[in-house]
Short mmCIF file of C-alpha atoms in Angstrom, two decimals:
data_model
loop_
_atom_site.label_atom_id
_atom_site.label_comp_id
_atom_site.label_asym_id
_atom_site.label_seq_id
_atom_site.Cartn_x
_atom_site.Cartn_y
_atom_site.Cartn_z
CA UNK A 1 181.02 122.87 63.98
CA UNK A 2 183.32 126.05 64.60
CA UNK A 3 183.28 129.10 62.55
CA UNK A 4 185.79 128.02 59.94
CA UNK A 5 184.08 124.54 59.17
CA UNK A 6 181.14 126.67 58.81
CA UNK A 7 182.56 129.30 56.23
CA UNK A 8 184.03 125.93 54.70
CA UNK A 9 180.78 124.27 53.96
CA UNK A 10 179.40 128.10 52.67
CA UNK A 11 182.52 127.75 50.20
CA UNK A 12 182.13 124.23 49.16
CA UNK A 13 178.37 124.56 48.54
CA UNK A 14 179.17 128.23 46.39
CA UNK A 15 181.45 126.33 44.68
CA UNK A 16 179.04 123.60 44.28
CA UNK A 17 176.91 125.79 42.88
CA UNK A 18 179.30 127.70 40.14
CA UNK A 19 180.26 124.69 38.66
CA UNK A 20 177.05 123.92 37.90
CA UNK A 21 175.85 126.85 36.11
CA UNK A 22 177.27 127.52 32.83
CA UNK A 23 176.37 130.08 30.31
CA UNK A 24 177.01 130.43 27.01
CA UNK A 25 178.03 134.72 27.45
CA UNK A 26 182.03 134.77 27.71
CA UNK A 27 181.08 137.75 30.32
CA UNK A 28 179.70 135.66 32.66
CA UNK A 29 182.06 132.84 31.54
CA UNK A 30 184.68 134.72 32.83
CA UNK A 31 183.09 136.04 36.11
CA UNK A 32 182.10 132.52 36.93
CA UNK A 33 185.35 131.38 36.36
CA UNK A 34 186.46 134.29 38.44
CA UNK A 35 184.14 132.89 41.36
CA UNK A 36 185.82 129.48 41.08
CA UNK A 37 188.96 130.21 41.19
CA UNK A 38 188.34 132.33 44.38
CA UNK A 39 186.35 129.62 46.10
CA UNK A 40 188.90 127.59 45.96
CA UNK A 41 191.60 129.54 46.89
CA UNK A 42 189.47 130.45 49.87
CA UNK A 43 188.86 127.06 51.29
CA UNK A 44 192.77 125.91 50.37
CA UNK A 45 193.28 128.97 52.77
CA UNK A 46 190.66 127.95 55.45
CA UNK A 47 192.22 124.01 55.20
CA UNK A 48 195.53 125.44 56.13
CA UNK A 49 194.22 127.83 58.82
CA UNK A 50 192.34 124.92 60.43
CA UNK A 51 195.35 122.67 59.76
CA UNK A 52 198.10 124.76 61.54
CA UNK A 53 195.42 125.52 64.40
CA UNK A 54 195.25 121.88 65.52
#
């Protein structure tokens, strides 16, 4: 597994783990949201980098 399918999996398994927790505080609502959306911006961006590489 190269470095990118590596820092895939990390993403996927945060990701995995944010959409599981859900609390009732709009704070932390909105920073787990946050955290979402980034994860999976982040691996759309590591799909295309491994994409274009091969």
């Amino acid at each position: 597994m190269n470095d990118m399918e590596q820092r895939r999996e990390r993403l996927l398994a945060l990701l995995d783990t944010a959409l599981s927790y859900v609390d009732k505080e709009p704070i932390y609502e909105n920073y787990t949201s946050r955290n979402i959306l980034n994860y999976l911006r982040s691996i759309q961006a590591i799909n295309q980098i491994m994409k274009e590489e091969s």
